[in-house]
PDB file of C-alpha atoms in Angstrom:
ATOM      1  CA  UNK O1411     -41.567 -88.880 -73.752  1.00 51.00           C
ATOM      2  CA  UNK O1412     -39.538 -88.056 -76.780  1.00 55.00           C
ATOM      3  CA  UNK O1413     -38.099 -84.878 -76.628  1.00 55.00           C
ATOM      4  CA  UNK O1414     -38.916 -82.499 -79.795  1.00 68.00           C
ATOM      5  CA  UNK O1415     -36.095 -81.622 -82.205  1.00 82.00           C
ATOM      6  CA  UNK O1416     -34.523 -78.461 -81.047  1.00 93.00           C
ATOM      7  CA  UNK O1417     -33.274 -75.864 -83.530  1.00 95.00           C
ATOM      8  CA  UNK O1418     -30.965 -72.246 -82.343  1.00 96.00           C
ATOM      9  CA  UNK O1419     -33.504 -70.796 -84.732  1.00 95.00           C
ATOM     10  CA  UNK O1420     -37.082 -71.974 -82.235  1.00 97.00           C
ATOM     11  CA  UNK O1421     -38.069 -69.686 -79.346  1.00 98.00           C
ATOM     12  CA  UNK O1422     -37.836 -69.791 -75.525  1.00 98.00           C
ATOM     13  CA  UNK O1423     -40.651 -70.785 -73.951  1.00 98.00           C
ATOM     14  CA  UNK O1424     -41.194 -69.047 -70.106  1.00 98.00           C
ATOM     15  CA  UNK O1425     -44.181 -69.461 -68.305  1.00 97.00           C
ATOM     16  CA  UNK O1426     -45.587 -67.848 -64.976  1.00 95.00           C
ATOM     17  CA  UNK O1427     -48.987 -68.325 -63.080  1.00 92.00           C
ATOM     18  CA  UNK O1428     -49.572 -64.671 -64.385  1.00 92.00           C
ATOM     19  CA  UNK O1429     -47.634 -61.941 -65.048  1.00 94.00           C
ATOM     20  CA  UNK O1430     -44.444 -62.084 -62.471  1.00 92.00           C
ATOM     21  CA  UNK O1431     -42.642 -63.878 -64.767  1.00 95.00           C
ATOM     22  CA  UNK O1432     -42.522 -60.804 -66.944  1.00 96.00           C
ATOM     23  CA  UNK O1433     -39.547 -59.365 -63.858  1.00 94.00           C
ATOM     24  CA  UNK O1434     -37.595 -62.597 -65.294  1.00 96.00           C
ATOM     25  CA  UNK O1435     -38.402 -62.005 -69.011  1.00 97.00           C
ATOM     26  CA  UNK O1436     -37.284 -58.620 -69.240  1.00 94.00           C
ATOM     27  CA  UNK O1437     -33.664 -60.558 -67.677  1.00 95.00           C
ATOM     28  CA  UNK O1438     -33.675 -62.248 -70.638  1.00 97.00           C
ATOM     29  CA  UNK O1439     -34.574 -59.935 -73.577  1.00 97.00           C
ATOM     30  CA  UNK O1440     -31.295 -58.039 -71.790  1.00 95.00           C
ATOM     31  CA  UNK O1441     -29.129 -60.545 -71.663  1.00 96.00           C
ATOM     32  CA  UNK O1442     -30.235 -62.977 -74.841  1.00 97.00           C
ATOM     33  CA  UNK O1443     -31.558 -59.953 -77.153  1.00 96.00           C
ATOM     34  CA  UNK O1444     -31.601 -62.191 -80.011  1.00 96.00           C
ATOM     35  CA  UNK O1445     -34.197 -64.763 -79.041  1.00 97.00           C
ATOM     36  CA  UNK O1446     -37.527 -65.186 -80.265  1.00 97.00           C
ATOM     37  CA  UNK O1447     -39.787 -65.481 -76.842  1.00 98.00           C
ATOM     38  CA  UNK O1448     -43.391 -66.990 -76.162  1.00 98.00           C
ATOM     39  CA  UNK O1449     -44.836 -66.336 -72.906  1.00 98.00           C
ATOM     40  CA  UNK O1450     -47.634 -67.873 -71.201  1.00 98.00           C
ATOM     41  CA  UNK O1451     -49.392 -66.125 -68.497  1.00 96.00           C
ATOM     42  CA  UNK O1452     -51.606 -68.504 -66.423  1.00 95.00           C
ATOM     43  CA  UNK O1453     -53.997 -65.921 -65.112  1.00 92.00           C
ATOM     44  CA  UNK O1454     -56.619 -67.615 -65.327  1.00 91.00           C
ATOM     45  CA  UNK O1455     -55.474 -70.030 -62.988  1.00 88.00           C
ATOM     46  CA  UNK O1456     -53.936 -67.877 -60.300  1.00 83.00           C
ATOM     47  CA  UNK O1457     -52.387 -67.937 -57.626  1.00 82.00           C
ATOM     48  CA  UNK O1458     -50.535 -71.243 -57.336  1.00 84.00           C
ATOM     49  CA  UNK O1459     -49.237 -70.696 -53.838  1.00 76.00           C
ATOM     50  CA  UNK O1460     -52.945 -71.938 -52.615  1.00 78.00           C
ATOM     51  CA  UNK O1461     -53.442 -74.654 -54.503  1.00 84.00           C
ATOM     52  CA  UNK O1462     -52.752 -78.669 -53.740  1.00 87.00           C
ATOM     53  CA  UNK O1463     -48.833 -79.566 -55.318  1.00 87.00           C
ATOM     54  CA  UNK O1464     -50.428 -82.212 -57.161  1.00 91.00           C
ATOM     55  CA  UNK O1465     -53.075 -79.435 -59.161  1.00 91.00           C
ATOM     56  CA  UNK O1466     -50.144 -77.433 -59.616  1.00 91.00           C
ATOM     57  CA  UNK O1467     -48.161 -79.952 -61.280  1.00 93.00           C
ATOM     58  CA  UNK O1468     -50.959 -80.952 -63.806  1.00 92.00           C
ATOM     59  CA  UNK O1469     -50.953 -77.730 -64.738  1.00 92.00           C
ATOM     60  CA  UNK O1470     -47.368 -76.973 -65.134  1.00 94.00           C
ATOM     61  CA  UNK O1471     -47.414 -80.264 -67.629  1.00 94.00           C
ATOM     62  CA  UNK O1472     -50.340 -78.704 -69.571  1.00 94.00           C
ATOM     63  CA  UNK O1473     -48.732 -75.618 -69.930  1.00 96.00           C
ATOM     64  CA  UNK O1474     -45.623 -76.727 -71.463  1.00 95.00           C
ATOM     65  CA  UNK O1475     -47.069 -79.752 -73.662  1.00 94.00           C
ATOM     66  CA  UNK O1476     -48.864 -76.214 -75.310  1.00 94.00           C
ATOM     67  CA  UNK O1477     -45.291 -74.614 -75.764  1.00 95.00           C
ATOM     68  CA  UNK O1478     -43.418 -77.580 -76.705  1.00 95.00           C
ATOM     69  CA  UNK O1479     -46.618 -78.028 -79.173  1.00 93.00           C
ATOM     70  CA  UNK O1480     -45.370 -74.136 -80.510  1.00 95.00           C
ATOM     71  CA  UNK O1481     -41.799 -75.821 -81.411  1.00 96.00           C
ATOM     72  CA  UNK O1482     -40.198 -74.196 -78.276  1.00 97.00           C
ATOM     73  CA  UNK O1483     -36.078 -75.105 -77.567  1.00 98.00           C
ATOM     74  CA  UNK O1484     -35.872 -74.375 -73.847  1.00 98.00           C
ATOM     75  CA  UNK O1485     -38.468 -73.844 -71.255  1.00 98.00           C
ATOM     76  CA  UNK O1486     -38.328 -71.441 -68.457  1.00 98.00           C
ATOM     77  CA  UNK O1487     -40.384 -71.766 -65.224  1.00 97.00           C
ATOM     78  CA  UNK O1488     -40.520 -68.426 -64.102  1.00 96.00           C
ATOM     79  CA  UNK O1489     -42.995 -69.281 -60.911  1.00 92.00           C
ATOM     80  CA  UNK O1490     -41.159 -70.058 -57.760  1.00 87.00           C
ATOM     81  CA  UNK O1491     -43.805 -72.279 -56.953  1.00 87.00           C
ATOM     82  CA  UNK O1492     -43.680 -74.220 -60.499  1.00 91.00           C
ATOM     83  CA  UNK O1493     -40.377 -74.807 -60.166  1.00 91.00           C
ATOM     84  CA  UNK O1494     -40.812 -76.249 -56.312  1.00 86.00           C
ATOM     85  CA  UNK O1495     -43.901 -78.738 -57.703  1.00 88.00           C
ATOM     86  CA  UNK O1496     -42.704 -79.548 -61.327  1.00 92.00           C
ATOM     87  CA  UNK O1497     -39.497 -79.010 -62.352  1.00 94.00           C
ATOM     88  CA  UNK O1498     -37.573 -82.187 -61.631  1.00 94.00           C
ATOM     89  CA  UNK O1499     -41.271 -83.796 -63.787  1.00 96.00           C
ATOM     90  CA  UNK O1500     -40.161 -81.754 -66.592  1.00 96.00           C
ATOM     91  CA  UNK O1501     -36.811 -82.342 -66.928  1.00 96.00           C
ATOM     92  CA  UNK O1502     -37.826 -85.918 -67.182  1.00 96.00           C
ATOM     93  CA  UNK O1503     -40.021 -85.727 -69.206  1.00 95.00           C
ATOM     94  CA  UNK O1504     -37.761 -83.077 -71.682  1.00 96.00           C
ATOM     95  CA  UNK O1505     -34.486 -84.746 -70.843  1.00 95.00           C
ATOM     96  CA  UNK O1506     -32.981 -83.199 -73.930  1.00 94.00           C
ATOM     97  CA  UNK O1507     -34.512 -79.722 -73.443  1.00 97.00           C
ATOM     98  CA  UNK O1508     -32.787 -76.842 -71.571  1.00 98.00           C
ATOM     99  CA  UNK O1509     -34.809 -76.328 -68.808  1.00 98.00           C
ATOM    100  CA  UNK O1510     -34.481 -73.652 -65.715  1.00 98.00           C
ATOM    101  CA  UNK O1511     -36.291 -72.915 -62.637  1.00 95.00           C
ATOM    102  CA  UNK O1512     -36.515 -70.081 -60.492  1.00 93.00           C
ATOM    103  CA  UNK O1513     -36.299 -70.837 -56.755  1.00 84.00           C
ATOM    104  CA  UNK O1514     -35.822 -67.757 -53.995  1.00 84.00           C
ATOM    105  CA  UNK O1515     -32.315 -66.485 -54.319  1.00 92.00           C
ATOM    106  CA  UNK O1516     -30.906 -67.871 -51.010  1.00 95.00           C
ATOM    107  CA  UNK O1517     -27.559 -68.159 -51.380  1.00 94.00           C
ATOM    108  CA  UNK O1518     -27.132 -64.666 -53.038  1.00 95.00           C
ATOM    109  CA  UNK O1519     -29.007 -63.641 -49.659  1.00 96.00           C
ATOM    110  CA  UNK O1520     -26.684 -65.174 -47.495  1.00 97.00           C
ATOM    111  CA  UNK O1521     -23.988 -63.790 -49.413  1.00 96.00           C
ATOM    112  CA  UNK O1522     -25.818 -60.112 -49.320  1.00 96.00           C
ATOM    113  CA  UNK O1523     -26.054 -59.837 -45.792  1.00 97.00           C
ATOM    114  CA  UNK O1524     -24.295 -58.049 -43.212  1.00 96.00           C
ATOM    115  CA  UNK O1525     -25.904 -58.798 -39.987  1.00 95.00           C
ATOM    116  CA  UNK O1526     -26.348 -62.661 -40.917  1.00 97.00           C
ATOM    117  CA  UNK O1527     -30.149 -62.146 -41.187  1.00 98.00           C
ATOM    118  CA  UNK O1528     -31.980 -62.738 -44.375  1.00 98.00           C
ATOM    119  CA  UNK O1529     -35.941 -62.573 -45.023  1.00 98.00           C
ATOM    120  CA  UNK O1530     -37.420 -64.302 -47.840  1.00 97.00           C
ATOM    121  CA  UNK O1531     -40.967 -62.798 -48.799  1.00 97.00           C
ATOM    122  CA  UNK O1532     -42.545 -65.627 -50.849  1.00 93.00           C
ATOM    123  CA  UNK O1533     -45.769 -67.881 -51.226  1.00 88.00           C
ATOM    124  CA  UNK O1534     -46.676 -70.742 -48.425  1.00 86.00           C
ATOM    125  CA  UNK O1535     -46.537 -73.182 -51.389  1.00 82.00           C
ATOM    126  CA  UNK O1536     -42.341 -72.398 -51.988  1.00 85.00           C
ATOM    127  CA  UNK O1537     -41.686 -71.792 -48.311  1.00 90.00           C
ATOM    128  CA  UNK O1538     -43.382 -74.943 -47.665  1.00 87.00           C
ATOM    129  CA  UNK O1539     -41.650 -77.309 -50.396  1.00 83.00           C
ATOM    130  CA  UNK O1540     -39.259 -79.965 -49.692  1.00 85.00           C
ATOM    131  CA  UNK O1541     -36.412 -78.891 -51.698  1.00 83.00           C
ATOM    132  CA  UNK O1542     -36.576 -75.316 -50.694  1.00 89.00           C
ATOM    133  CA  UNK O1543     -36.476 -76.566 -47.034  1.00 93.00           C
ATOM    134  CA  UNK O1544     -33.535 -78.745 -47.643  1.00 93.00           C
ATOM    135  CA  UNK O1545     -31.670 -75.810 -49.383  1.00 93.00           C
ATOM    136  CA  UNK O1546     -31.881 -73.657 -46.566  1.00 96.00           C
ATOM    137  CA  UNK O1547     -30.587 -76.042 -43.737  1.00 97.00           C
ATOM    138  CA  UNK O1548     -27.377 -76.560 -46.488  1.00 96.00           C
ATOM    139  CA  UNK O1549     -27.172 -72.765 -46.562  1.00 97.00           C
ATOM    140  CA  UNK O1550     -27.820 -72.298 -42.812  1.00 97.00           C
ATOM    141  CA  UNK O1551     -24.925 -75.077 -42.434  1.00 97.00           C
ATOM    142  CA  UNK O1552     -22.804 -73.799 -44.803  1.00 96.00           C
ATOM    143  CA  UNK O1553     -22.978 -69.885 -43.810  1.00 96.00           C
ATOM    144  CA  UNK O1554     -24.516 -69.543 -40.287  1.00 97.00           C
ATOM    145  CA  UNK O1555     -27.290 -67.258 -41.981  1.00 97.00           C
ATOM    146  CA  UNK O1556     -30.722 -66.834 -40.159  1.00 98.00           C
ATOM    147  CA  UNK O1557     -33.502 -67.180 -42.485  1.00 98.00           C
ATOM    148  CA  UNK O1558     -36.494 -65.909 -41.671  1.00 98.00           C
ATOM    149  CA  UNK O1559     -39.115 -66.884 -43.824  1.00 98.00           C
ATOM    150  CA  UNK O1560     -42.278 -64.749 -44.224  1.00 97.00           C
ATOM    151  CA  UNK O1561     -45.756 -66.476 -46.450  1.00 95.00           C
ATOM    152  CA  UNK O1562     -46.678 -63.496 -48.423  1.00 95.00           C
ATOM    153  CA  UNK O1563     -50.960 -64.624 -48.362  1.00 92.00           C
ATOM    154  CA  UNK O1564     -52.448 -62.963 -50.993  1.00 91.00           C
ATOM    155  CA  UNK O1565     -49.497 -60.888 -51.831  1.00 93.00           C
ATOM    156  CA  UNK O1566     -49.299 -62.219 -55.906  1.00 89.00           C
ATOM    157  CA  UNK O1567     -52.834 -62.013 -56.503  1.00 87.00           C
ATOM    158  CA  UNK O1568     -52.838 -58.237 -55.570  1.00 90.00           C
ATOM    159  CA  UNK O1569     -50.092 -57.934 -57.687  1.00 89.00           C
ATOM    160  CA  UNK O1570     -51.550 -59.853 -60.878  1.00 85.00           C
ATOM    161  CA  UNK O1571     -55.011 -58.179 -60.337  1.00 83.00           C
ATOM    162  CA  UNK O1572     -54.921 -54.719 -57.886  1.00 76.00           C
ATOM    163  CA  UNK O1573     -54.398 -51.672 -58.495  1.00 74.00           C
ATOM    164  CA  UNK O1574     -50.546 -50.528 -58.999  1.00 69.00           C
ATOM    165  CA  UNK O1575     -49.327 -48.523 -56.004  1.00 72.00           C
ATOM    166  CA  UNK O1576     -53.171 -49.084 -54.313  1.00 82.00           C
ATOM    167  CA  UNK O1577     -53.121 -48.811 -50.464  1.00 89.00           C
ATOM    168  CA  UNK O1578     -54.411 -52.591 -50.414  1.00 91.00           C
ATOM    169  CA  UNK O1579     -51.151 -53.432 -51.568  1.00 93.00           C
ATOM    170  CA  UNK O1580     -49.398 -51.001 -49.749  1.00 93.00           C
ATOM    171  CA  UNK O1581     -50.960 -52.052 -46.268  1.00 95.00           C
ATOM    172  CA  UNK O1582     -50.002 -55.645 -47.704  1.00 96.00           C
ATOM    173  CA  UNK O1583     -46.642 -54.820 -47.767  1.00 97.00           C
ATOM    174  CA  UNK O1584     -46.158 -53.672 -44.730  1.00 97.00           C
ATOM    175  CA  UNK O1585     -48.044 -56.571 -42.871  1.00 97.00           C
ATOM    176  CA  UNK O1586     -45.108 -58.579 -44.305  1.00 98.00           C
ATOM    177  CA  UNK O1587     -42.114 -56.701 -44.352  1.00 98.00           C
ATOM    178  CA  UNK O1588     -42.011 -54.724 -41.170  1.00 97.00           C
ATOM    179  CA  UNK O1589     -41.354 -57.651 -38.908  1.00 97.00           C
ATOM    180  CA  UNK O1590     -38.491 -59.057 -40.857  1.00 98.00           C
ATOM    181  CA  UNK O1591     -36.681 -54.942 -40.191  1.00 97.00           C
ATOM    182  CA  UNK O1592     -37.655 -55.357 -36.448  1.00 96.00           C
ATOM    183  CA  UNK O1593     -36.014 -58.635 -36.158  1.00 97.00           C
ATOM    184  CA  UNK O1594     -32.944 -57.636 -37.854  1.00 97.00           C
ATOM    185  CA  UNK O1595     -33.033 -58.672 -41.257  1.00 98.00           C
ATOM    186  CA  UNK O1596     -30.947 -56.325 -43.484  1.00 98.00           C
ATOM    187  CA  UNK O1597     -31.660 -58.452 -46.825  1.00 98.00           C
ATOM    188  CA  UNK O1598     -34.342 -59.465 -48.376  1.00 98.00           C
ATOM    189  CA  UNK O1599     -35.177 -62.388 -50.693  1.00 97.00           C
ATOM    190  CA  UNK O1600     -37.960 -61.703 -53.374  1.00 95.00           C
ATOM    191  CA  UNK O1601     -38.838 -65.471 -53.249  1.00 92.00           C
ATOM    192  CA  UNK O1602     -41.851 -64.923 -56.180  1.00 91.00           C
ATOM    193  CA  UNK O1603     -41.152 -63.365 -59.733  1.00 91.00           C
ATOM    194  CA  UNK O1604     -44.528 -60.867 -58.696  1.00 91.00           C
ATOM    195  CA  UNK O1605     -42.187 -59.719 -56.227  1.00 94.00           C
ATOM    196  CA  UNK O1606     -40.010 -57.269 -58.214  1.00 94.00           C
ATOM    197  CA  UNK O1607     -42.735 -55.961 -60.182  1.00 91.00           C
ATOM    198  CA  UNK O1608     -43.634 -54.085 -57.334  1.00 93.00           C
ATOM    199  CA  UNK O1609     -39.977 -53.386 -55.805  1.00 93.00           C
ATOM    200  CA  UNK O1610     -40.674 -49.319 -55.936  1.00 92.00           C
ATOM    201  CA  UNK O1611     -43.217 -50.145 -53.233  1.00 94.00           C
ATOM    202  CA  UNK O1612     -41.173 -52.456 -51.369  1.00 96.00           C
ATOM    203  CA  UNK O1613     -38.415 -49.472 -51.083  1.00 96.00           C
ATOM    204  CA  UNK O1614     -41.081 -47.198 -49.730  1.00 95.00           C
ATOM    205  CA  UNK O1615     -41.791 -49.543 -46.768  1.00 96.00           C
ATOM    206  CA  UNK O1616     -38.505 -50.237 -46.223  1.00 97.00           C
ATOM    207  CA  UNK O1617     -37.793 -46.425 -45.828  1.00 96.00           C
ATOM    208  CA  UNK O1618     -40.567 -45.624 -43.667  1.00 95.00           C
ATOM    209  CA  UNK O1619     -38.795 -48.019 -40.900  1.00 95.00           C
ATOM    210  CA  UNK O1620     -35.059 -47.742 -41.541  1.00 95.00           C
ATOM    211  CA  UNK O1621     -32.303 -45.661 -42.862  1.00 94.00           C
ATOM    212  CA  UNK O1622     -30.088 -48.928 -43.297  1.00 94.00           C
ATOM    213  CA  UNK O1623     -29.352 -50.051 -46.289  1.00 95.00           C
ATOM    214  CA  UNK O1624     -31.456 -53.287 -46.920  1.00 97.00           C
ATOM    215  CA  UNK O1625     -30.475 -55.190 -50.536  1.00 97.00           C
ATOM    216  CA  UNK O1626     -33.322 -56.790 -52.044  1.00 97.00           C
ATOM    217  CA  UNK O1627     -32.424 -59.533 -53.835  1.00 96.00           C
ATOM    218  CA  UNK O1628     -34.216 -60.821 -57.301  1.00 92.00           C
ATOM    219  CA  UNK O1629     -33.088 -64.020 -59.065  1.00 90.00           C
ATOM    220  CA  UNK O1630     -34.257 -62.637 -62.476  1.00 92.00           C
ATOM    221  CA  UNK O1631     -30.594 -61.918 -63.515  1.00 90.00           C
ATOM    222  CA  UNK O1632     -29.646 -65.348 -62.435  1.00 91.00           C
ATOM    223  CA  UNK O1633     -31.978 -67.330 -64.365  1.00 95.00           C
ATOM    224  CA  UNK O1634     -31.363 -65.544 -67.658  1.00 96.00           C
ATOM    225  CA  UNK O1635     -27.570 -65.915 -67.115  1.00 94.00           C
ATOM    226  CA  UNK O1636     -27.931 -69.636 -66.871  1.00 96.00           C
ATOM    227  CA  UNK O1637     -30.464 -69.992 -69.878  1.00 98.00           C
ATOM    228  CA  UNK O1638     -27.612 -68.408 -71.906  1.00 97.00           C
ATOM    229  CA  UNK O1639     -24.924 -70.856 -70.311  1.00 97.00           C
ATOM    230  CA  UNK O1640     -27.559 -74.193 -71.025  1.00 98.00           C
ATOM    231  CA  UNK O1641     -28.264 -72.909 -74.860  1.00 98.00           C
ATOM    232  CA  UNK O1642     -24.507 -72.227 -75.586  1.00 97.00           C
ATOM    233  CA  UNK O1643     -23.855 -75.819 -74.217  1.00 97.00           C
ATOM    234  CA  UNK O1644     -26.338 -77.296 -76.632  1.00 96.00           C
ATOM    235  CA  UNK O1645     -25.641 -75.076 -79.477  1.00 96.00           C
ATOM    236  CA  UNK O1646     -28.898 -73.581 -79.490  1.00 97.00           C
ATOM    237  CA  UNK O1647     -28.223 -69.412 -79.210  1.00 97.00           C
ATOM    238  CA  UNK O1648     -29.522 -67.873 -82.169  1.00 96.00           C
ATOM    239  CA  UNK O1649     -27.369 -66.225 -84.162  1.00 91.00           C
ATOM    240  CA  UNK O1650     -27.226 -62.397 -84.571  1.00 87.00           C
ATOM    241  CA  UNK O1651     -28.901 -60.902 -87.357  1.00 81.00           C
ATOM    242  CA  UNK O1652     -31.131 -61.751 -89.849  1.00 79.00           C
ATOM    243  CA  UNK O1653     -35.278 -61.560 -88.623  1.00 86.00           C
ATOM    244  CA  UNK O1654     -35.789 -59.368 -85.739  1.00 90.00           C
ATOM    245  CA  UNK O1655     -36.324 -61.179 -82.360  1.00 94.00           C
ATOM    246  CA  UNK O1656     -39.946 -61.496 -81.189  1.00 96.00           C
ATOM    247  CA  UNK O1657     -42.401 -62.074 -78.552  1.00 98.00           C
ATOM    248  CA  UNK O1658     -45.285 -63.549 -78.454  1.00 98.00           C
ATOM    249  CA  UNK O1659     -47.880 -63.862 -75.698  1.00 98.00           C
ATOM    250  CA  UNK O1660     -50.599 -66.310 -74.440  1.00 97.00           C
ATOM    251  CA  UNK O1661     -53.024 -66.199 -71.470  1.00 97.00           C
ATOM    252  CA  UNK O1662     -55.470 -68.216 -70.087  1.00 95.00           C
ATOM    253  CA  UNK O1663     -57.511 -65.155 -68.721  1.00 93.00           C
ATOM    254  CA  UNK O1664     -58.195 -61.922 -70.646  1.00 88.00           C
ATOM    255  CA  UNK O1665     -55.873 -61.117 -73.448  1.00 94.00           C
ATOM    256  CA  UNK O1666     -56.305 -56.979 -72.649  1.00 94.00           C
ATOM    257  CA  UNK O1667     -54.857 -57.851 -69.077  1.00 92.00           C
ATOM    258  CA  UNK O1668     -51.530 -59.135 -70.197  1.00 94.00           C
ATOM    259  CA  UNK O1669     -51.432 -57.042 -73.120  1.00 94.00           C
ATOM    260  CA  UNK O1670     -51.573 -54.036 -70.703  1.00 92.00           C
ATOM    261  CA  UNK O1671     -49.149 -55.411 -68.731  1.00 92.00           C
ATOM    262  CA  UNK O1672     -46.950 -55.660 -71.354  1.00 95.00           C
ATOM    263  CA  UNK O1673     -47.273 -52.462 -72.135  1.00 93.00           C
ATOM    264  CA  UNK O1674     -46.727 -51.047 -68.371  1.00 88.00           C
ATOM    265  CA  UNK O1675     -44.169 -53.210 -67.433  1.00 87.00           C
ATOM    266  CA  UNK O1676     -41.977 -54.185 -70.464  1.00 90.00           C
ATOM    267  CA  UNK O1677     -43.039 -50.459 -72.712  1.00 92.00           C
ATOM    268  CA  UNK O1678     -43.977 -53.191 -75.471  1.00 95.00           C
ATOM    269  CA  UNK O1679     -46.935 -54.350 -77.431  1.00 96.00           C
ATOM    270  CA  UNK O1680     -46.469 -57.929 -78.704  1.00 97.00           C
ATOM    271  CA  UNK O1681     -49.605 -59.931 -79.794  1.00 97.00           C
ATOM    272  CA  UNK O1682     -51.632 -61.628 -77.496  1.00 97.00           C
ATOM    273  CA  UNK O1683     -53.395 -64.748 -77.230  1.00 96.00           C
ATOM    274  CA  UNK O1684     -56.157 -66.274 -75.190  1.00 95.00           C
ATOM    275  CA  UNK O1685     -56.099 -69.554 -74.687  1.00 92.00           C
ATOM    276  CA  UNK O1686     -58.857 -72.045 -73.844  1.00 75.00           C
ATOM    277  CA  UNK O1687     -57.580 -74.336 -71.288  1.00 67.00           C
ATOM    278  CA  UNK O1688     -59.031 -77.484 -69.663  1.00 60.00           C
ATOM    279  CA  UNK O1689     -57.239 -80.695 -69.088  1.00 44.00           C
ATOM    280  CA  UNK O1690     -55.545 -80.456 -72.176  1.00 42.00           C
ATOM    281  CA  UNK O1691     -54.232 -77.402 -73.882  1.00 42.00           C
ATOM    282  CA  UNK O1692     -55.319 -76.310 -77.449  1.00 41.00           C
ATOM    283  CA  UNK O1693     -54.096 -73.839 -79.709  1.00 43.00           C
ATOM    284  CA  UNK O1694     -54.710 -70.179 -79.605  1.00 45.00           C
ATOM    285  CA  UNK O1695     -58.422 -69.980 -79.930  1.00 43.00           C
ATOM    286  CA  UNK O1696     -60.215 -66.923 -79.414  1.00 42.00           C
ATOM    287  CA  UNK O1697     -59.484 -63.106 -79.081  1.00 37.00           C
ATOM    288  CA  UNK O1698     -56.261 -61.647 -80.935  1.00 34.00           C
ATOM    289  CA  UNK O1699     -55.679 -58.855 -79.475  1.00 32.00           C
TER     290      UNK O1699
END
């Protein structure tokens, strides 16, 4: 597939399969202030942890034919999972495109820890994939880190659609975290971008078993530092000054669910799309908000 012409002056385009990947966009509007942003919550379509790699793909595809269709110059899969299924698909199919993945940050883990024990909280779908399992034996090799690696079932869903600070999340939390403090682990991986948007919580569990200091580590900072390196290399940062950056949001479920959680998470109020989505994607059709 031909790649589109890219221009500094085109968005970014980041999509999640709701709205975790809003922990990585707010990286981003830090670090790259200047750039016009479309994101894409799939909510309609979550979780992607459950679901067969080959669905998940298809989707992934659909998603960002519909951004690349909104003149996009980079894409940003801000779903561990995503990135596990479709990533390498992408990049060949947008060879010319910056393109960056988010995967569960564990080399900053093993490079965190004290005691040489790392857990990694993410979906079965990541811990499950191929290339994540490969990257942990090199890391295990390279470092003598124990990874323990805990499926977080259900976990992002009560995220995208609970209550915040809800005592089904709560209870959640600690079903999955505890263990990893018992067995020693004094770091812990955020392995899904839902992950951080609920890190107060996380802190509160952590406290109620240990006084150590445990580092939670999110990858948010990492992939917005390396979208800035990949559009510097192609000459795509837009400039300073001039039109005032903006966001723009789509969603395959309700448009007054990620335009509250815009507003909660991020203090802003960009438009909002829905989007009608079936095996191909359209343009924006129905409720502005």
């Amino acid at each position: 597939m031909t790649t589109p012409t890219l221009s500094p002056g085109a968005p970014v385009g980041i999509f999640d399969s709701g709205v975790g990947g809003l922990s990585v966009l707010r990286h981003i509007q830090a670090q790259l202030p200047h750039e016009h942003l479309l994101y894409f919550a799939d909510s309609g379509f979550a979780p992607y942890g459950d679901k067969p790699e080959d669905v998940v793909i298809e989707r992934v595809l659909g998603i960002a034919a519909f951004l690349v269709s909104r003149g996009v110059k980079a894409l940003v899969v801000a779903c561990n999972t995503a990135t596990v299924a479709a990533v390498r698909i992408l990049r060949e199919r947008y060879p010319d495109m910056p393109i960056v993945g988010v995967e569960p940050g564990l080399k900053p883990g093993a490079a965190s820890t004290r005691k040489g024990t790392v857990g990694v909280l993410a979906t079965e779908r990541t811990l499950a994939g191929e290339k994540f399992l490969l990257l942990r034996d090199q890391i295990v090799e390279a470092t003598g880190a124990r990874f323990l690696l805990q499926a977080c079932v259900g976990l992002a869903d009560q995220i995208e659609f609970g209550e915040p600070g809800a005592p089904a999340l709560d209870a959640m939390l600690e079903r999955y975290i505890a263990p990893l403090l018992v067995q020693g682990a004094d770091t812990l991986v955020l392995g899904c971008t839902h992950y951080p948007l609920v890190q107060a919580s996380i802190e509160r569990v952590i406290r109620r078993h240990t006084d150590a200091e445990v580092t939670l580590i999110d990858t948010g900072d990492a992939v917005a530092r390396q979208l800035a390196r990949l559009l510097e290399a192609a000459e795509l940062l837009r400039p300073a000054g001039g039109e005032a950056a903006h966001l723009e949001g789509f969603t395959s479920a309700s448009g007054t669910g990620l335009d509250a959680a815009f507003a909660s998470l991020l203090g802003q109020n960009p438009p909002v799309h829905e989007v009608a989505i079936g095996a191909t994607l359209s343009n924006p059709a129905g409720t502005h908000i």
